[in-house]
Tab-separated table of C-alpha atoms in Angstrom:
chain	number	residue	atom	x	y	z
A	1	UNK	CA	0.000	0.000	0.000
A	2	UNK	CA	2.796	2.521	0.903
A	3	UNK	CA	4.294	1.714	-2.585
A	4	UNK	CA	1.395	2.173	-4.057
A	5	UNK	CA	-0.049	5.990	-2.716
A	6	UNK	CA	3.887	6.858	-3.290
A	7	UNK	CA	3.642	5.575	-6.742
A	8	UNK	CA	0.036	7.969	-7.382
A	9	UNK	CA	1.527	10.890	-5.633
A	10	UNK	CA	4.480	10.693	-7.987
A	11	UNK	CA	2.145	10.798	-10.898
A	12	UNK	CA	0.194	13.645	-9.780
A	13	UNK	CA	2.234	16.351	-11.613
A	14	UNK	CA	2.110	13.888	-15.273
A	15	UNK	CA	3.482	10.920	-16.776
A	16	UNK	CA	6.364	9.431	-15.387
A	17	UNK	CA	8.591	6.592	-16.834
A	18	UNK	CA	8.866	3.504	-15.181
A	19	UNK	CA	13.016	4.143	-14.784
A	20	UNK	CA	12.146	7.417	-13.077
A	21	UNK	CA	9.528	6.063	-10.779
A	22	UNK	CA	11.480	3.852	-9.642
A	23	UNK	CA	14.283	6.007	-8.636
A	24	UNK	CA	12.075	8.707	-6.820
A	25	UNK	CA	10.157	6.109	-4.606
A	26	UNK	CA	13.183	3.847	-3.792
A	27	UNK	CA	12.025	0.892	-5.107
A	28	UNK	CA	12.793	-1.652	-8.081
A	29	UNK	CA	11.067	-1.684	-11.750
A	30	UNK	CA	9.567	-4.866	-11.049
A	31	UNK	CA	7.780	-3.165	-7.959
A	32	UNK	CA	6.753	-0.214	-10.062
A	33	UNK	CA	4.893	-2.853	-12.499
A	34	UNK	CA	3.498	-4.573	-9.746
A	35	UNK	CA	2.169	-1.517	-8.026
A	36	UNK	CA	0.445	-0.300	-11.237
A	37	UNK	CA	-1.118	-4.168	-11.993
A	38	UNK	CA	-2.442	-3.706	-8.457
A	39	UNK	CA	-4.168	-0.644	-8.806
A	40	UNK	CA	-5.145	-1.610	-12.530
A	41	UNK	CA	-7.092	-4.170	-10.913
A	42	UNK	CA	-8.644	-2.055	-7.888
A	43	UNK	CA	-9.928	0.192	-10.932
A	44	UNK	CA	-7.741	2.876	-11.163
A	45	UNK	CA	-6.832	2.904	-14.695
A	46	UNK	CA	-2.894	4.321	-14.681
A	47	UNK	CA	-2.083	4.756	-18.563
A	48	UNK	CA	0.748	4.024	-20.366
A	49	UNK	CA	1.839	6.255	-22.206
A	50	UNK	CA	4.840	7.132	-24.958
A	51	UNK	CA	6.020	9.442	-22.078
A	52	UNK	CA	4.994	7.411	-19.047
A	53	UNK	CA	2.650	6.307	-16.532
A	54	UNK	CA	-0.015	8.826	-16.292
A	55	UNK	CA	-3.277	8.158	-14.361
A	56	UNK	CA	-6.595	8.686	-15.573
A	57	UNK	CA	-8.454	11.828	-16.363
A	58	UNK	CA	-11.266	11.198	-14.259
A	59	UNK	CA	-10.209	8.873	-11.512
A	60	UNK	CA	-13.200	6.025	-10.556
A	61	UNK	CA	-14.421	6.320	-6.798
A	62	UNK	CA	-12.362	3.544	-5.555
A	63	UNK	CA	-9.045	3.193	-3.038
A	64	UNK	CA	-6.669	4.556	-5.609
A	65	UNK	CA	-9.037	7.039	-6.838
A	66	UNK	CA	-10.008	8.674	-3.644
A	67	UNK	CA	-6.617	8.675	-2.208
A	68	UNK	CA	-5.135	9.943	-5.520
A	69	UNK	CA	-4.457	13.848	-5.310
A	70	UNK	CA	-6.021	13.676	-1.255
A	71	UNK	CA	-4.223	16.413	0.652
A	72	UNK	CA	-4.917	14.472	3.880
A	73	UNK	CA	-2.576	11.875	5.570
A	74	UNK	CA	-5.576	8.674	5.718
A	75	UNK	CA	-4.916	5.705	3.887
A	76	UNK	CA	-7.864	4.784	1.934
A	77	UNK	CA	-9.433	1.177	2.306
A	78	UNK	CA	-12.336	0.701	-0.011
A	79	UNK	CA	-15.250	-1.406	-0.115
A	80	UNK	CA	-17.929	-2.013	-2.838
A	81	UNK	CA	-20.092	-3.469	-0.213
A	82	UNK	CA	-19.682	-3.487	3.662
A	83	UNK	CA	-22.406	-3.941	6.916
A	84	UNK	CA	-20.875	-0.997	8.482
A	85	UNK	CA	-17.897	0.969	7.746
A	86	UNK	CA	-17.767	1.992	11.782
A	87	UNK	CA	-17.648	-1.544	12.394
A	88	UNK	CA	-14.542	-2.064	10.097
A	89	UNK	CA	-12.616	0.803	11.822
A	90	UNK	CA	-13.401	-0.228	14.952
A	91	UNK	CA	-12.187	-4.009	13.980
A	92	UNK	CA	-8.880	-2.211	12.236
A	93	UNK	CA	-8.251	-0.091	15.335
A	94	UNK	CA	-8.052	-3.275	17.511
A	95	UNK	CA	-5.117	-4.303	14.721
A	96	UNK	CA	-3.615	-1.202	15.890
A	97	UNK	CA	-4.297	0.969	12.858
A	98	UNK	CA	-4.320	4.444	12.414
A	99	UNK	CA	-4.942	7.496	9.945
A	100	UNK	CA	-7.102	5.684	8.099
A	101	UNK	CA	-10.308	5.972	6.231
A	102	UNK	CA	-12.909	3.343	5.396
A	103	UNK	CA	-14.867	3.809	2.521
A	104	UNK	CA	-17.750	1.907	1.014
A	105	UNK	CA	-19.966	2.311	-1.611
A	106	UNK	CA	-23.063	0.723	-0.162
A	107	UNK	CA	-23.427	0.147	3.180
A	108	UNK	CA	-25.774	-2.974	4.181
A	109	UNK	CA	-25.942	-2.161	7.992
A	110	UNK	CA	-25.711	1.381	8.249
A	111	UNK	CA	-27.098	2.729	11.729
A	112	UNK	CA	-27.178	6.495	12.985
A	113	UNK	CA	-27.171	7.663	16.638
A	114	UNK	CA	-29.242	5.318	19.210
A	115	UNK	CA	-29.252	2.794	16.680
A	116	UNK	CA	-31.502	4.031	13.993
A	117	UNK	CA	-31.784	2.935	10.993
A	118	UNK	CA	-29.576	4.565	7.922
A	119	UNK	CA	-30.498	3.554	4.939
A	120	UNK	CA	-26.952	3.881	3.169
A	121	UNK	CA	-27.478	2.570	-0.840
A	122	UNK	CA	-24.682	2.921	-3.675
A	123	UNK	CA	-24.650	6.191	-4.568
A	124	UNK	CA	-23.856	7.935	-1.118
A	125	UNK	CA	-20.713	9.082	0.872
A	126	UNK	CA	-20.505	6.240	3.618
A	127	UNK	CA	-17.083	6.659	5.265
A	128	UNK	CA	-15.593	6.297	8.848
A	129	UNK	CA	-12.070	8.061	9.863
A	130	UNK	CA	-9.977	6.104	12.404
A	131	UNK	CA	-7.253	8.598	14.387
A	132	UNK	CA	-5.445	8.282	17.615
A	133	UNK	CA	-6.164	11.999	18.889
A	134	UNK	CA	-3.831	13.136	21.983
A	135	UNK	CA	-6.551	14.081	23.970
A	136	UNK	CA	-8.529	12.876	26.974
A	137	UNK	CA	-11.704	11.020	26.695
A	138	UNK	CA	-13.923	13.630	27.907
A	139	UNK	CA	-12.661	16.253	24.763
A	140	UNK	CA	-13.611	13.449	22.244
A	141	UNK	CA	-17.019	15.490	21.238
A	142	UNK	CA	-15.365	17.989	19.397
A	143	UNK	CA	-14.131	15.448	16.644
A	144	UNK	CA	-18.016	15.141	15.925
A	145	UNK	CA	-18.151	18.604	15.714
A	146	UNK	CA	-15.320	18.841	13.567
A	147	UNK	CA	-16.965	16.343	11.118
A	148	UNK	CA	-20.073	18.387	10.587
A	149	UNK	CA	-18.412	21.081	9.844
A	150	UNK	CA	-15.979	18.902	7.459
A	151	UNK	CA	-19.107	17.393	5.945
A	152	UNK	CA	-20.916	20.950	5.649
A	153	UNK	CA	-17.894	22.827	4.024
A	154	UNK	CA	-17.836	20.006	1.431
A	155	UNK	CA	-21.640	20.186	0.616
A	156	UNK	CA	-21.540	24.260	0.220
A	157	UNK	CA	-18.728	23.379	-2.231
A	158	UNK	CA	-20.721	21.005	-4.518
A	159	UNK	CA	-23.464	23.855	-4.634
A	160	UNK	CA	-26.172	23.167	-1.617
A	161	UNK	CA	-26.065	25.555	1.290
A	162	UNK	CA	-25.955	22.849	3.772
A	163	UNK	CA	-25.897	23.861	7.671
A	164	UNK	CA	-25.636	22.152	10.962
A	165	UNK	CA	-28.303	21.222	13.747
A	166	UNK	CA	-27.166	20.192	16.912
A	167	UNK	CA	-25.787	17.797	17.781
A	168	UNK	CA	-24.759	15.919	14.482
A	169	UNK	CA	-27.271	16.327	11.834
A	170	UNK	CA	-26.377	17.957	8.531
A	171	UNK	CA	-29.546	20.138	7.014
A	172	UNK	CA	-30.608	21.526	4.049
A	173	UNK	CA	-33.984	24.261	3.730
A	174	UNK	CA	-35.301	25.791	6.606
A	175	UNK	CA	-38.830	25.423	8.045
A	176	UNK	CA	-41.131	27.734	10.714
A	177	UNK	CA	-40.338	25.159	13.727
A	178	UNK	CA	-42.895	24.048	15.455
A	179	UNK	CA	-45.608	21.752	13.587
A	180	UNK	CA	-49.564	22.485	13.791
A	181	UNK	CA	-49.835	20.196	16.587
A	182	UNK	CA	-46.813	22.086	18.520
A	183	UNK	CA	-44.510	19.777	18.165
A	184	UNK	CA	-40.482	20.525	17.189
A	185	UNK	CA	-38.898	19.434	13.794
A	186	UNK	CA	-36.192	19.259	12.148
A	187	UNK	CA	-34.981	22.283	11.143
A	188	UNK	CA	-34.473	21.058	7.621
A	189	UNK	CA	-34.057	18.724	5.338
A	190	UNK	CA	-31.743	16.271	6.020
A	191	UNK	CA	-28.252	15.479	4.153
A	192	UNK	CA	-26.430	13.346	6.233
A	193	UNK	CA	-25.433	12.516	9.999
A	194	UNK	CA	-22.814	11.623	12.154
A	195	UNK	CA	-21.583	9.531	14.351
A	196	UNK	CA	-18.391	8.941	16.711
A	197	UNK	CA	-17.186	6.073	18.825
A	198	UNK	CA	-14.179	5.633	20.891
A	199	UNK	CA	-11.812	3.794	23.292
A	200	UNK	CA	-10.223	5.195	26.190
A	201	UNK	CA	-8.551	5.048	29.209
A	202	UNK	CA	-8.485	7.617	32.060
A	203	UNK	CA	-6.650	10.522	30.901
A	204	UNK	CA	-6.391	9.594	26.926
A	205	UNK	CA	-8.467	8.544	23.922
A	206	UNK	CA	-7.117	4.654	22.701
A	207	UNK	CA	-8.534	5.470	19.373
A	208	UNK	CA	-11.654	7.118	17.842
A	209	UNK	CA	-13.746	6.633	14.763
A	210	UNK	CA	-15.872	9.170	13.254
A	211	UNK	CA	-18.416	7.706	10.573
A	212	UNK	CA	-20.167	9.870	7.948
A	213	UNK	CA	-22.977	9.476	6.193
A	214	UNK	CA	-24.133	11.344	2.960
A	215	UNK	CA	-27.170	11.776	0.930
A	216	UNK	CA	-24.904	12.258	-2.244
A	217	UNK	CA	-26.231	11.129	-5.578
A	218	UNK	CA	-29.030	9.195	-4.241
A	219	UNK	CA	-33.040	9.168	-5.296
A	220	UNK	CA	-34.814	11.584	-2.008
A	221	UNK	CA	-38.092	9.110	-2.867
A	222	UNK	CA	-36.076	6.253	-1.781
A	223	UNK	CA	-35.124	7.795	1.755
A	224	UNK	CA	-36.592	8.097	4.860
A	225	UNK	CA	-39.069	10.941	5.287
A	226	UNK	CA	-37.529	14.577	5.974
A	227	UNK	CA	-34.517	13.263	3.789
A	228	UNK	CA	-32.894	14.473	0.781
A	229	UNK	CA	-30.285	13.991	-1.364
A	230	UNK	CA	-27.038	16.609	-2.766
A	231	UNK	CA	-28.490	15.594	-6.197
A	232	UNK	CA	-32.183	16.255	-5.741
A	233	UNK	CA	-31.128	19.706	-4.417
A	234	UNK	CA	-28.265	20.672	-6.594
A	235	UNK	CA	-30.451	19.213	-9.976
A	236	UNK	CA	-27.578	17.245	-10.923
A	237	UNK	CA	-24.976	14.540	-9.675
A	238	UNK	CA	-21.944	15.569	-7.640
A	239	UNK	CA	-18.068	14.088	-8.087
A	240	UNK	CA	-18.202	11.831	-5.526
A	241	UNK	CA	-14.526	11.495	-5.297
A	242	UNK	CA	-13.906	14.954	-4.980
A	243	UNK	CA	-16.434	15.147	-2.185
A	244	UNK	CA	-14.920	12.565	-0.149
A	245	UNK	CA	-11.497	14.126	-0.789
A	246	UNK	CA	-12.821	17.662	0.583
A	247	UNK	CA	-14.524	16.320	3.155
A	248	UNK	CA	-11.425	14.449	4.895
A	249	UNK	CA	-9.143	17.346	3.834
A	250	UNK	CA	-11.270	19.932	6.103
A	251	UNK	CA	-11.577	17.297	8.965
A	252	UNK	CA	-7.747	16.880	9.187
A	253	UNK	CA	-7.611	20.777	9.150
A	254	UNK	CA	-9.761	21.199	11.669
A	255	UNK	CA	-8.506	18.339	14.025
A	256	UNK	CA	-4.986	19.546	13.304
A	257	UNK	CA	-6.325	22.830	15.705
A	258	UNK	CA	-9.064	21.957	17.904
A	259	UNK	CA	-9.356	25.978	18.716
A	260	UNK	CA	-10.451	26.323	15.006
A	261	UNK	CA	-13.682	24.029	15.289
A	262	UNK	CA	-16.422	25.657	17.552
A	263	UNK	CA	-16.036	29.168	15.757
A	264	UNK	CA	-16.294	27.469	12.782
A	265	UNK	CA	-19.155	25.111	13.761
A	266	UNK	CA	-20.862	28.521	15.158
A	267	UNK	CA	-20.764	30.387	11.761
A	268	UNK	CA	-22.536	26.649	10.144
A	269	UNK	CA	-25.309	26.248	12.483
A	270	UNK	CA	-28.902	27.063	12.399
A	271	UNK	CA	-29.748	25.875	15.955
A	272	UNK	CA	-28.224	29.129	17.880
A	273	UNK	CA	-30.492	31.804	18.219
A	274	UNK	CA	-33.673	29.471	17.893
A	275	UNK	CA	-36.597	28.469	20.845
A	276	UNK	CA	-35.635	24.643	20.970
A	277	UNK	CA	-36.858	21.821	23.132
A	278	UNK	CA	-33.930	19.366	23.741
A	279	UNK	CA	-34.818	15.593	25.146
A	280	UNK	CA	-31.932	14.660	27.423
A	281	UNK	CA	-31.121	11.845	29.680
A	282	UNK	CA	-32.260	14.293	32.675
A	283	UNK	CA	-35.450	14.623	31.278
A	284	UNK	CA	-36.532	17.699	28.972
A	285	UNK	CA	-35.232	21.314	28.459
A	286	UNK	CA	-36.787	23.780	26.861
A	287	UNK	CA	-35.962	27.218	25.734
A	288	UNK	CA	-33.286	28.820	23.382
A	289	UNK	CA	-29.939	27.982	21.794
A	290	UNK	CA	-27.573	30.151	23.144
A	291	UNK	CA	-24.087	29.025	22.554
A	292	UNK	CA	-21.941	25.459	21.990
A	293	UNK	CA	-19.243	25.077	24.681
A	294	UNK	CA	-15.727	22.869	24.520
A	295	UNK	CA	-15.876	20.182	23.652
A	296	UNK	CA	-19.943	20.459	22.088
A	297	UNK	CA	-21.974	21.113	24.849
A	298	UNK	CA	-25.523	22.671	23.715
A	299	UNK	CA	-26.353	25.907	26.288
A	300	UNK	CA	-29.654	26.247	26.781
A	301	UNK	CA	-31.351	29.560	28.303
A	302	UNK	CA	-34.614	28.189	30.056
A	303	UNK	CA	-37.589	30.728	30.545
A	304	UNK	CA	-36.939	31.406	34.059
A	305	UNK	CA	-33.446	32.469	32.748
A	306	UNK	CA	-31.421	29.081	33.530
A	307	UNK	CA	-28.914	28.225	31.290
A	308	UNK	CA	-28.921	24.727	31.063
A	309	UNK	CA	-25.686	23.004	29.966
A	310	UNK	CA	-26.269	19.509	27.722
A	311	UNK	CA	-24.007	17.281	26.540
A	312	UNK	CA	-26.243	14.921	24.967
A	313	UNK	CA	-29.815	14.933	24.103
A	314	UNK	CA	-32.192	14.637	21.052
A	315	UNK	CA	-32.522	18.778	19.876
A	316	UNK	CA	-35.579	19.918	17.945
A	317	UNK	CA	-36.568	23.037	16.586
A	318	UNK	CA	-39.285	25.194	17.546
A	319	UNK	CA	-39.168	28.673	16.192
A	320	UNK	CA	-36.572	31.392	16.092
A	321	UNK	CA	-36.347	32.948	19.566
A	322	UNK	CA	-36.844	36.270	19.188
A	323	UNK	CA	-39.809	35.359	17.201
């Protein structure tokens, strides 16, 4: 695998001979012609041409083609089909793995947060990150937060003005809040969610997985209710590829500097400033957004002027505040 991302990064700037490639990687010809059978047959078409290797024009959303031209330091694996690509971090993380990113293209298992269902066909952005953060246990929220605002940043970029409810859903559209019958909603439509596990011991994280799951270039019809799709609200498919690639690119960014992530997850979401009605473990808290402390706490300012500090909790909408 190393030989193999060193032999696409060498190939990013044009074709390359074989001779050449083999000096600037360290390695022998016969390893060069290996490497490029390997990722032949993994679908990533590398060329040969009169000047070189060259890869292809339009790189397939695959291993090789994700991690070709990614300015992020994951190792792609790749999966046409998996249960759960959480579940294959997780399983790689107990091998001691790190820096890695699981990919698949459908995902048969798919679950969100409290174990719903997520329906997660071909066509989508299913994809879990695996790091070893040096950071305690209790600071691990912010990586979620750092992974909306990842997954947010890429979906402005392919043309939908995405935005972020609390805790981990990514939203599309607005709405008036409360339904006829009082109750909260969403606050949107909805692209795509997240969710983070982790190891840990006392005073550091063992290892943590993000997962990510996005509505890409999927049918809306086909999902859940109050879902939708980047290509039912852009009119048109997105480069898949390229998604994935800006989507790991900002959430290395952003981990690189946790100080970076709550302004930026401030200026993304639409749950500040709103009358919302959060169901927590403690029972439920109503009133509005105020602010998101380290590492992704909700505050909450009650009527009686309480602010109310949650760390976890199912968040719906009501109506703007000042409203």
């Amino acid at each position: 695998m190393d030989t193999r991302r060193a032999l696409l990064d060498a190939l990013a700037d044009g074709p390359v001979s074989g001779p050449d490639l083999a000096g600037d990687i360290g390695v022998s010809r016969a390893a060069v012609w290996k490497a490029v059978e390997s990722l032949r047959d993994d679908g990533f078409a590398v060329e040969s041409t009169p000047e070189g290797y060259a890869p292809p024009d339009d790189p397939s959303y695959s291993g090789p083609g994700i991690a070709f031209g990614l300015d992020a330091p994951y190792t792609v694996e790749y999966h046409d089909a998996l249960e759960s690509t959480n579940a294959r971090a997780r399983e790689l993380a107990g091998e001691g793995e790190s820096d890695l990113a699981v990919v698949a293209d459908e995902q048969t298992g798919g679950r969100g947060r409290l174990d719903r269902e997520w329906v997660a066909p071909s066509g989508g952005i299913w994809a879990s990150v695996l790091t070893r953060p040096d950071v305690p246990p209790a600071h691990a929220p912010v990586h979620t937060l750092a992974a909306a605002v990842a997954t947010t940043d890429a979906c402005r970029e392919a043309g939908v003005d995405a935005h972020i409810k609390w805790p981990n859903d990514v939203l599309v559209g607005e709405d008036d809040g409360a339904n006829a019958d009082g109750q909260g909603s969403r606050g949107g439509r909805k692209l795509a969610g997240i969710l983070t596990e982790m190891e840990g011991e006392a005073d550091r994280v063992s290892w943590l997985v993000v997962g990510v799951g996005l509505n890409a270039n999927l049918d809306a019809d086909a999902l859940p209710d109050g879902a939708t799709s980047l290509r039912d609200e852009r009119g048109a498919e997105v480069d898949r590829r390229r998604l994935i690639q800006r989507l790991l690119e900002r959430y290395h960014e952003l981990t690189a500097d946790l100080d970076r992530v709550l302004p930026a997850w401030r200026e993304r979401t639409s749950t500040l400033g709103r009358r919302v009605r959060v169901d927590t473990p403690g029972g439920v808290v109503e009133g509005e957004a105020v602010d998101v402390r380290f590492p992704g706490a909700l505050v909450v300012e009650t009527d009686d002027g309480e602010e109310r500090v949650i760390h976890a909790g199912d968040c719906d909408h009501l109506r703007p505040a000042r409203e």
